[in-house]
């Protein structure tokens, strides 16, 4: 993550989103389908209060489809629609537009009754860094747009990006919000999926957290990928065994750091399969 979030930055990010909310009909909140709760901004409900919201579980191609379905059900609320999308490969974009249209239906119907044309839905994409905001804007627009964040001292006129079908217009600068920092587990989940840089937390700790989670949630995928017959209960032993299997030995010992890097790389590049690291049940939402 290129951005270091200090209290001043958070206040500014919040102000910028609040300003943009005045211009739009619908908020599109982008989260990572593999960690939908941990990749939300802690204050998003408060910041966007009063605006219809579409929650988009992005990178659904990398997440466990069964868990994504559970999230789709758990997150649905009044004034909130939820869709799963793979922005990278332009999958789920139609549902995304339908979701936004559902949120605006009543208001648009009333306008039409009065003989007014509602025009395209105006939307703002918001989310923490790396969830795929730029990718989604480009896919919805059907062309590559140079997307820059808001920079201090640069007041830029907001531009509307027309979408291919004409149903929606997007603000060209997404709202960038900060992730949750207080909870260490959230940090590990975001680090495991590559949403925050490894330097922020200790690499070995991230790998240990990850291998334990994989053991608990996806033991068969872990066995298959690393050709293991049984999985040691202990996380350190398991990570060492993985290192050993891949020949990551130096001076007669398993190179723990190399084994850690290998595991995280394979997870982030989908070599271990489609994996979700949190479920609604983890948050007592199921
Ligand atoms: P932003 O910081 O929120 O604007 O995120 P980006 O759009 O720059 O995306 C961050 C990374 O995630 C890039 O490497 C994208 O290619 C990747 N990415 C974005 N959306 C998806 C998706 O739906 N599936 C997959 N597999 N990768 C994605």
Tab-separated table of C-alpha atoms and ligand atoms in Angstrom:
chain	number	residue	atom	x	y	z
A	1	UNK	CA	0.000	0.000	0.000
A	2	UNK	CA	1.579	3.227	-1.104
A	3	UNK	CA	-0.417	5.292	1.331
A	4	UNK	CA	0.569	5.643	4.959
A	5	UNK	CA	-2.564	6.592	6.818
A	6	UNK	CA	-2.167	9.178	9.523
A	7	UNK	CA	-5.096	10.831	11.324
A	8	UNK	CA	-4.792	13.892	9.080
A	9	UNK	CA	-4.980	11.747	5.937
A	10	UNK	CA	-8.014	9.907	7.238
A	11	UNK	CA	-9.809	13.165	7.998
A	12	UNK	CA	-8.975	14.427	4.509
A	13	UNK	CA	-10.086	11.213	2.807
A	14	UNK	CA	-13.329	11.377	4.704
A	15	UNK	CA	-13.879	15.009	3.726
A	16	UNK	CA	-13.231	14.242	0.061
A	17	UNK	CA	-15.746	11.389	0.052
A	18	UNK	CA	-18.325	13.520	1.874
A	19	UNK	CA	-17.941	16.263	-0.758
A	20	UNK	CA	-18.448	13.794	-3.593
A	21	UNK	CA	-21.514	12.258	-1.965
A	22	UNK	CA	-23.377	15.492	-2.693
A	23	UNK	CA	-23.007	14.861	-6.413
A	24	UNK	CA	-24.171	11.265	-6.624
A	25	UNK	CA	-27.204	8.950	-6.332
A	26	UNK	CA	-25.547	5.672	-5.368
A	27	UNK	CA	-22.391	4.649	-3.523
A	28	UNK	CA	-20.582	1.627	-4.920
A	29	UNK	CA	-18.561	0.186	-2.050
A	30	UNK	CA	-15.882	-2.143	-3.313
A	31	UNK	CA	-14.505	-4.867	-1.032
A	32	UNK	CA	-12.356	-7.958	-1.555
A	33	UNK	CA	-14.571	-11.051	-1.836
A	34	UNK	CA	-11.926	-13.145	-0.033
A	35	UNK	CA	-12.074	-10.903	3.048
A	36	UNK	CA	-15.273	-8.849	2.678
A	37	UNK	CA	-15.432	-7.628	6.255
A	38	UNK	CA	-11.734	-6.956	6.815
A	39	UNK	CA	-11.434	-5.033	3.536
A	40	UNK	CA	-14.176	-2.564	4.494
A	41	UNK	CA	-13.460	0.832	5.889
A	42	UNK	CA	-14.453	0.888	9.564
A	43	UNK	CA	-16.488	4.071	9.182
A	44	UNK	CA	-18.106	3.467	5.814
A	45	UNK	CA	-21.633	3.123	7.205
A	46	UNK	CA	-21.330	6.414	9.003
A	47	UNK	CA	-19.578	8.237	6.157
A	48	UNK	CA	-22.105	7.210	3.505
A	49	UNK	CA	-25.201	7.353	5.721
A	50	UNK	CA	-28.325	8.328	3.824
A	51	UNK	CA	-27.094	7.217	0.392
A	52	UNK	CA	-28.302	4.006	-1.242
A	53	UNK	CA	-25.365	1.641	-1.364
A	54	UNK	CA	-24.247	-1.179	-3.599
A	55	UNK	CA	-21.672	-3.455	-1.980
A	56	UNK	CA	-19.488	-5.113	-4.600
A	57	UNK	CA	-17.544	-8.230	-3.642
A	58	UNK	CA	-14.715	-7.897	-6.147
A	59	UNK	CA	-12.047	-10.468	-7.074
A	60	UNK	CA	-14.791	-13.096	-6.780
A	61	UNK	CA	-12.748	-15.186	-9.232
A	62	UNK	CA	-10.173	-15.734	-6.450
A	63	UNK	CA	-12.651	-16.354	-3.621
A	64	UNK	CA	-14.384	-19.555	-2.533
A	65	UNK	CA	-17.745	-19.438	-4.379
A	66	UNK	CA	-19.640	-21.101	-1.516
A	67	UNK	CA	-18.387	-18.504	0.949
A	68	UNK	CA	-19.130	-15.669	-1.493
A	69	UNK	CA	-22.748	-16.872	-1.725
A	70	UNK	CA	-22.978	-16.812	2.062
A	71	UNK	CA	-21.657	-13.231	2.077
A	72	UNK	CA	-24.153	-12.160	-0.601
A	73	UNK	CA	-26.958	-13.287	1.686
A	74	UNK	CA	-25.452	-11.936	4.910
A	75	UNK	CA	-24.700	-8.420	3.696
A	76	UNK	CA	-28.056	-7.683	2.086
A	77	UNK	CA	-29.977	-5.042	4.035
A	78	UNK	CA	-32.507	-2.327	3.445
A	79	UNK	CA	-31.092	0.307	1.076
A	80	UNK	CA	-28.158	-2.040	0.386
A	81	UNK	CA	-27.714	-4.314	-2.612
A	82	UNK	CA	-24.837	-6.797	-2.834
A	83	UNK	CA	-23.242	-8.300	-5.942
A	84	UNK	CA	-20.173	-10.434	-6.655
A	85	UNK	CA	-17.921	-9.284	-9.471
A	86	UNK	CA	-14.659	-10.159	-11.187
A	87	UNK	CA	-13.668	-6.755	-12.500
A	88	UNK	CA	-10.443	-8.009	-14.010
A	89	UNK	CA	-12.318	-10.253	-16.432
A	90	UNK	CA	-15.448	-8.061	-16.689
A	91	UNK	CA	-17.684	-10.615	-15.005
A	92	UNK	CA	-20.814	-9.614	-13.079
A	93	UNK	CA	-20.971	-6.076	-14.469
A	94	UNK	CA	-24.563	-6.518	-15.656
A	95	UNK	CA	-25.678	-7.548	-12.143
A	96	UNK	CA	-23.842	-4.545	-10.806
A	97	UNK	CA	-25.866	-2.213	-13.018
A	98	UNK	CA	-29.099	-4.050	-12.198
A	99	UNK	CA	-28.265	-3.691	-8.491
A	100	UNK	CA	-27.793	0.068	-8.857
A	101	UNK	CA	-31.052	0.305	-10.827
A	102	UNK	CA	-32.916	-1.579	-8.083
A	103	UNK	CA	-31.696	0.922	-5.514
A	104	UNK	CA	-32.976	3.830	-7.617
A	105	UNK	CA	-36.198	2.223	-8.841
A	106	UNK	CA	-38.685	3.880	-6.503
A	107	UNK	CA	-37.193	7.332	-6.957
A	108	UNK	CA	-36.975	6.948	-10.729
A	109	UNK	CA	-40.546	5.621	-10.943
A	110	UNK	CA	-41.789	8.701	-9.073
A	111	UNK	CA	-39.869	10.981	-11.425
A	112	UNK	CA	-41.292	9.251	-14.463
A	113	UNK	CA	-44.834	9.588	-13.056
A	114	UNK	CA	-44.248	13.321	-12.941
A	115	UNK	CA	-43.094	13.248	-16.537
A	116	UNK	CA	-39.420	13.748	-15.667
A	117	UNK	CA	-36.563	11.819	-17.192
A	118	UNK	CA	-34.343	10.412	-14.408
A	119	UNK	CA	-31.277	10.243	-16.669
A	120	UNK	CA	-28.293	8.021	-15.901
A	121	UNK	CA	-27.572	6.924	-12.324
A	122	UNK	CA	-24.664	8.904	-10.916
A	123	UNK	CA	-22.341	6.753	-8.834
A	124	UNK	CA	-19.135	6.991	-6.831
A	125	UNK	CA	-16.846	4.031	-6.320
A	126	UNK	CA	-15.233	3.889	-2.889
A	127	UNK	CA	-12.982	1.418	-1.097
A	128	UNK	CA	-9.633	0.844	0.552
A	129	UNK	CA	-6.512	0.709	-1.677
A	130	UNK	CA	-6.045	-2.325	-3.926
A	131	UNK	CA	-9.605	-3.650	-3.950
A	132	UNK	CA	-9.871	-2.971	-7.693
A	133	UNK	CA	-11.473	0.477	-7.933
A	134	UNK	CA	-9.470	1.584	-10.991
A	135	UNK	CA	-9.933	-1.758	-12.704
A	136	UNK	CA	-13.692	-1.578	-12.201
A	137	UNK	CA	-13.962	2.001	-13.472
A	138	UNK	CA	-12.038	1.041	-16.609
A	139	UNK	CA	-14.165	-2.028	-17.246
A	140	UNK	CA	-17.430	-0.165	-16.703
A	141	UNK	CA	-16.269	2.605	-19.001
A	142	UNK	CA	-15.096	0.102	-21.588
A	143	UNK	CA	-11.822	1.946	-22.077
A	144	UNK	CA	-8.703	2.783	-20.104
A	145	UNK	CA	-8.884	5.966	-18.152
A	146	UNK	CA	-5.945	7.442	-16.300
A	147	UNK	CA	-7.179	7.325	-12.739
A	148	UNK	CA	-5.386	9.413	-10.204
A	149	UNK	CA	-6.197	9.793	-6.559
A	150	UNK	CA	-6.971	13.166	-5.110
A	151	UNK	CA	-3.717	14.943	-4.505
A	152	UNK	CA	-3.154	17.578	-1.872
A	153	UNK	CA	-3.225	21.073	-3.270
A	154	UNK	CA	-4.574	19.975	-6.633
A	155	UNK	CA	-8.149	20.965	-7.124
A	156	UNK	CA	-9.330	19.142	-10.125
A	157	UNK	CA	-12.739	19.409	-11.675
A	158	UNK	CA	-14.707	16.240	-11.195
A	159	UNK	CA	-15.399	14.517	-14.471
A	160	UNK	CA	-18.247	12.155	-15.177
A	161	UNK	CA	-17.361	8.988	-17.004
A	162	UNK	CA	-20.182	7.690	-19.137
A	163	UNK	CA	-20.640	3.976	-19.080
A	164	UNK	CA	-20.949	1.844	-22.166
A	165	UNK	CA	-24.704	1.238	-21.965
A	166	UNK	CA	-25.493	4.775	-20.807
A	167	UNK	CA	-27.352	3.579	-17.680
A	168	UNK	CA	-24.786	4.989	-15.298
A	169	UNK	CA	-22.173	7.717	-14.923
A	170	UNK	CA	-19.213	7.418	-12.595
A	171	UNK	CA	-17.100	10.069	-10.940
A	172	UNK	CA	-13.618	9.695	-12.396
A	173	UNK	CA	-11.792	9.758	-9.059
A	174	UNK	CA	-12.793	6.946	-6.731
A	175	UNK	CA	-13.083	7.607	-3.011
A	176	UNK	CA	-10.061	6.059	-1.313
A	177	UNK	CA	-10.697	5.113	2.296
A	178	UNK	CA	-8.393	3.610	4.907
A	179	UNK	CA	-8.565	0.021	6.136
A	180	UNK	CA	-9.081	-1.027	9.733
A	181	UNK	CA	-5.832	-1.083	11.668
A	182	UNK	CA	-6.818	-1.748	15.248
A	183	UNK	CA	-7.526	-5.439	14.887
A	184	UNK	CA	-4.421	-7.542	14.237
A	185	UNK	CA	-6.448	-10.321	12.641
A	186	UNK	CA	-7.749	-7.841	10.077
A	187	UNK	CA	-4.140	-6.861	9.356
A	188	UNK	CA	-3.178	-10.488	8.736
A	189	UNK	CA	-6.150	-11.074	6.455
A	190	UNK	CA	-5.350	-7.994	4.403
A	191	UNK	CA	-1.666	-8.912	4.264
A	192	UNK	CA	-2.365	-12.534	3.280
A	193	UNK	CA	-4.454	-11.410	0.307
A	194	UNK	CA	-1.842	-8.821	-0.661
A	195	UNK	CA	-4.015	-5.792	0.113
A	196	UNK	CA	-1.365	-4.313	2.383
A	197	UNK	CA	2.367	-4.567	1.960
A	198	UNK	CA	4.268	-7.268	3.782
A	199	UNK	CA	6.556	-4.705	5.399
A	200	UNK	CA	3.743	-3.470	7.625
A	201	UNK	CA	3.557	-6.786	9.471
A	202	UNK	CA	6.211	-9.422	9.994
A	203	UNK	CA	6.382	-11.797	6.987
A	204	UNK	CA	6.803	-14.935	9.116
A	205	UNK	CA	3.781	-13.976	11.191
A	206	UNK	CA	1.639	-13.419	8.102
A	207	UNK	CA	2.718	-16.795	6.704
A	208	UNK	CA	2.048	-18.557	10.004
A	209	UNK	CA	-1.387	-17.010	10.257
A	210	UNK	CA	-2.045	-18.040	6.638
A	211	UNK	CA	-0.875	-21.630	6.940
A	212	UNK	CA	-3.011	-22.119	10.072
A	213	UNK	CA	-6.062	-20.666	8.327
A	214	UNK	CA	-5.508	-22.842	5.267
A	215	UNK	CA	-5.138	-25.872	7.496
A	216	UNK	CA	-8.430	-25.099	9.215
A	217	UNK	CA	-10.426	-24.036	6.153
A	218	UNK	CA	-8.903	-25.740	3.103
A	219	UNK	CA	-6.873	-28.789	4.238
A	220	UNK	CA	-7.458	-30.779	1.051
A	221	UNK	CA	-6.316	-27.960	-1.238
A	222	UNK	CA	-3.213	-27.528	0.906
A	223	UNK	CA	-2.399	-31.244	0.755
A	224	UNK	CA	-2.873	-31.360	-2.968
A	225	UNK	CA	-0.801	-28.304	-3.789
A	226	UNK	CA	2.195	-29.316	-1.669
A	227	UNK	CA	1.799	-33.072	-2.101
A	228	UNK	CA	1.389	-33.698	1.610
A	229	UNK	CA	-0.185	-36.865	2.946
A	230	UNK	CA	-0.951	-35.540	6.388
A	231	UNK	CA	-0.866	-32.040	7.816
A	232	UNK	CA	0.963	-31.460	11.098
A	233	UNK	CA	-1.280	-29.687	13.618
A	234	UNK	CA	1.434	-27.193	14.458
A	235	UNK	CA	1.687	-24.227	12.072
A	236	UNK	CA	5.486	-23.926	12.295
A	237	UNK	CA	5.932	-27.620	11.525
A	238	UNK	CA	3.493	-27.381	8.636
A	239	UNK	CA	5.296	-24.417	7.113
A	240	UNK	CA	8.623	-26.220	7.546
A	241	UNK	CA	7.247	-29.284	5.839
A	242	UNK	CA	6.117	-27.141	2.901
A	243	UNK	CA	9.606	-25.607	2.710
A	244	UNK	CA	11.169	-29.044	2.827
A	245	UNK	CA	8.919	-30.355	0.059
A	246	UNK	CA	10.056	-27.504	-2.156
A	247	UNK	CA	13.740	-27.970	-1.255
A	248	UNK	CA	14.087	-24.655	0.540
A	249	UNK	CA	16.944	-25.857	2.737
A	250	UNK	CA	19.985	-23.866	3.731
A	251	UNK	CA	22.707	-25.088	6.086
A	252	UNK	CA	20.693	-28.209	6.823
A	253	UNK	CA	17.619	-26.294	7.979
A	254	UNK	CA	14.440	-25.216	6.257
A	255	UNK	CA	14.677	-21.564	5.258
A	256	UNK	CA	11.613	-20.287	7.077
A	257	UNK	CA	11.586	-16.933	5.342
A	258	UNK	CA	11.714	-18.505	1.874
A	259	UNK	CA	8.956	-20.961	2.855
A	260	UNK	CA	6.861	-18.013	4.083
A	261	UNK	CA	7.353	-16.120	0.816
A	262	UNK	CA	6.528	-19.198	-1.215
A	263	UNK	CA	3.283	-19.892	0.622
A	264	UNK	CA	2.056	-16.297	0.338
A	265	UNK	CA	3.051	-16.071	-3.314
A	266	UNK	CA	1.187	-19.238	-4.157
A	267	UNK	CA	-1.894	-18.092	-2.287
A	268	UNK	CA	-1.913	-14.667	-3.946
A	269	UNK	CA	-1.435	-16.190	-7.385
A	270	UNK	CA	-4.303	-18.619	-6.892
A	271	UNK	CA	-2.022	-21.657	-7.004
A	272	UNK	CA	-3.730	-23.122	-3.937
A	273	UNK	CA	-7.161	-22.607	-5.466
A	274	UNK	CA	-10.046	-20.298	-4.705
A	275	UNK	CA	-9.807	-19.287	-1.087
A	276	UNK	CA	-11.741	-17.063	1.297
A	277	UNK	CA	-10.216	-16.157	4.626
A	278	UNK	CA	-13.339	-15.074	6.455
A	279	UNK	CA	-16.982	-16.094	6.473
A	280	UNK	CA	-20.137	-14.417	7.798
A	281	UNK	CA	-20.076	-17.022	10.593
A	282	UNK	CA	-16.697	-15.649	11.763
A	283	UNK	CA	-18.520	-12.387	12.406
A	284	UNK	CA	-21.676	-14.003	13.759
A	285	UNK	CA	-23.522	-12.710	10.709
A	286	UNK	CA	-24.686	-16.052	9.341
B	1	LIG	P1	-7.423	0.151	-6.596
B	1	LIG	O1	-6.234	0.522	-5.767
B	1	LIG	O2	-8.618	-0.091	-5.722
B	1	LIG	O3	-7.724	1.115	-7.712
B	1	LIG	O4	-7.095	-1.295	-7.240
B	1	LIG	P2	-6.634	-1.674	-8.741
B	1	LIG	O5	-7.753	-1.487	-9.702
B	1	LIG	O6	-5.356	-0.990	-9.033
B	1	LIG	O7	-6.403	-3.251	-8.577
B	1	LIG	C1	-5.428	-3.803	-7.707
B	1	LIG	C2	-4.964	-5.152	-8.248
B	1	LIG	O8	-6.030	-6.082	-8.201
B	1	LIG	C3	-4.522	-5.103	-9.707
B	1	LIG	O9	-3.405	-5.959	-9.842
B	1	LIG	C4	-5.714	-5.656	-10.481
B	1	LIG	O10	-5.363	-6.281	-11.687
B	1	LIG	C5	-6.254	-6.668	-9.490
B	1	LIG	N1	-7.703	-6.884	-9.650
B	1	LIG	C6	-8.679	-5.935	-9.655
B	1	LIG	N2	-9.892	-6.504	-9.792
B	1	LIG	C7	-9.695	-7.854	-9.862
B	1	LIG	C8	-10.577	-8.988	-9.986
B	1	LIG	O11	-11.802	-8.903	-10.023
B	1	LIG	N3	-9.975	-10.224	-10.018
B	1	LIG	C9	-8.630	-10.387	-9.934
B	1	LIG	N4	-8.144	-11.633	-9.959
B	1	LIG	N5	-7.789	-9.337	-9.802
B	1	LIG	C10	-8.301	-8.088	-9.774
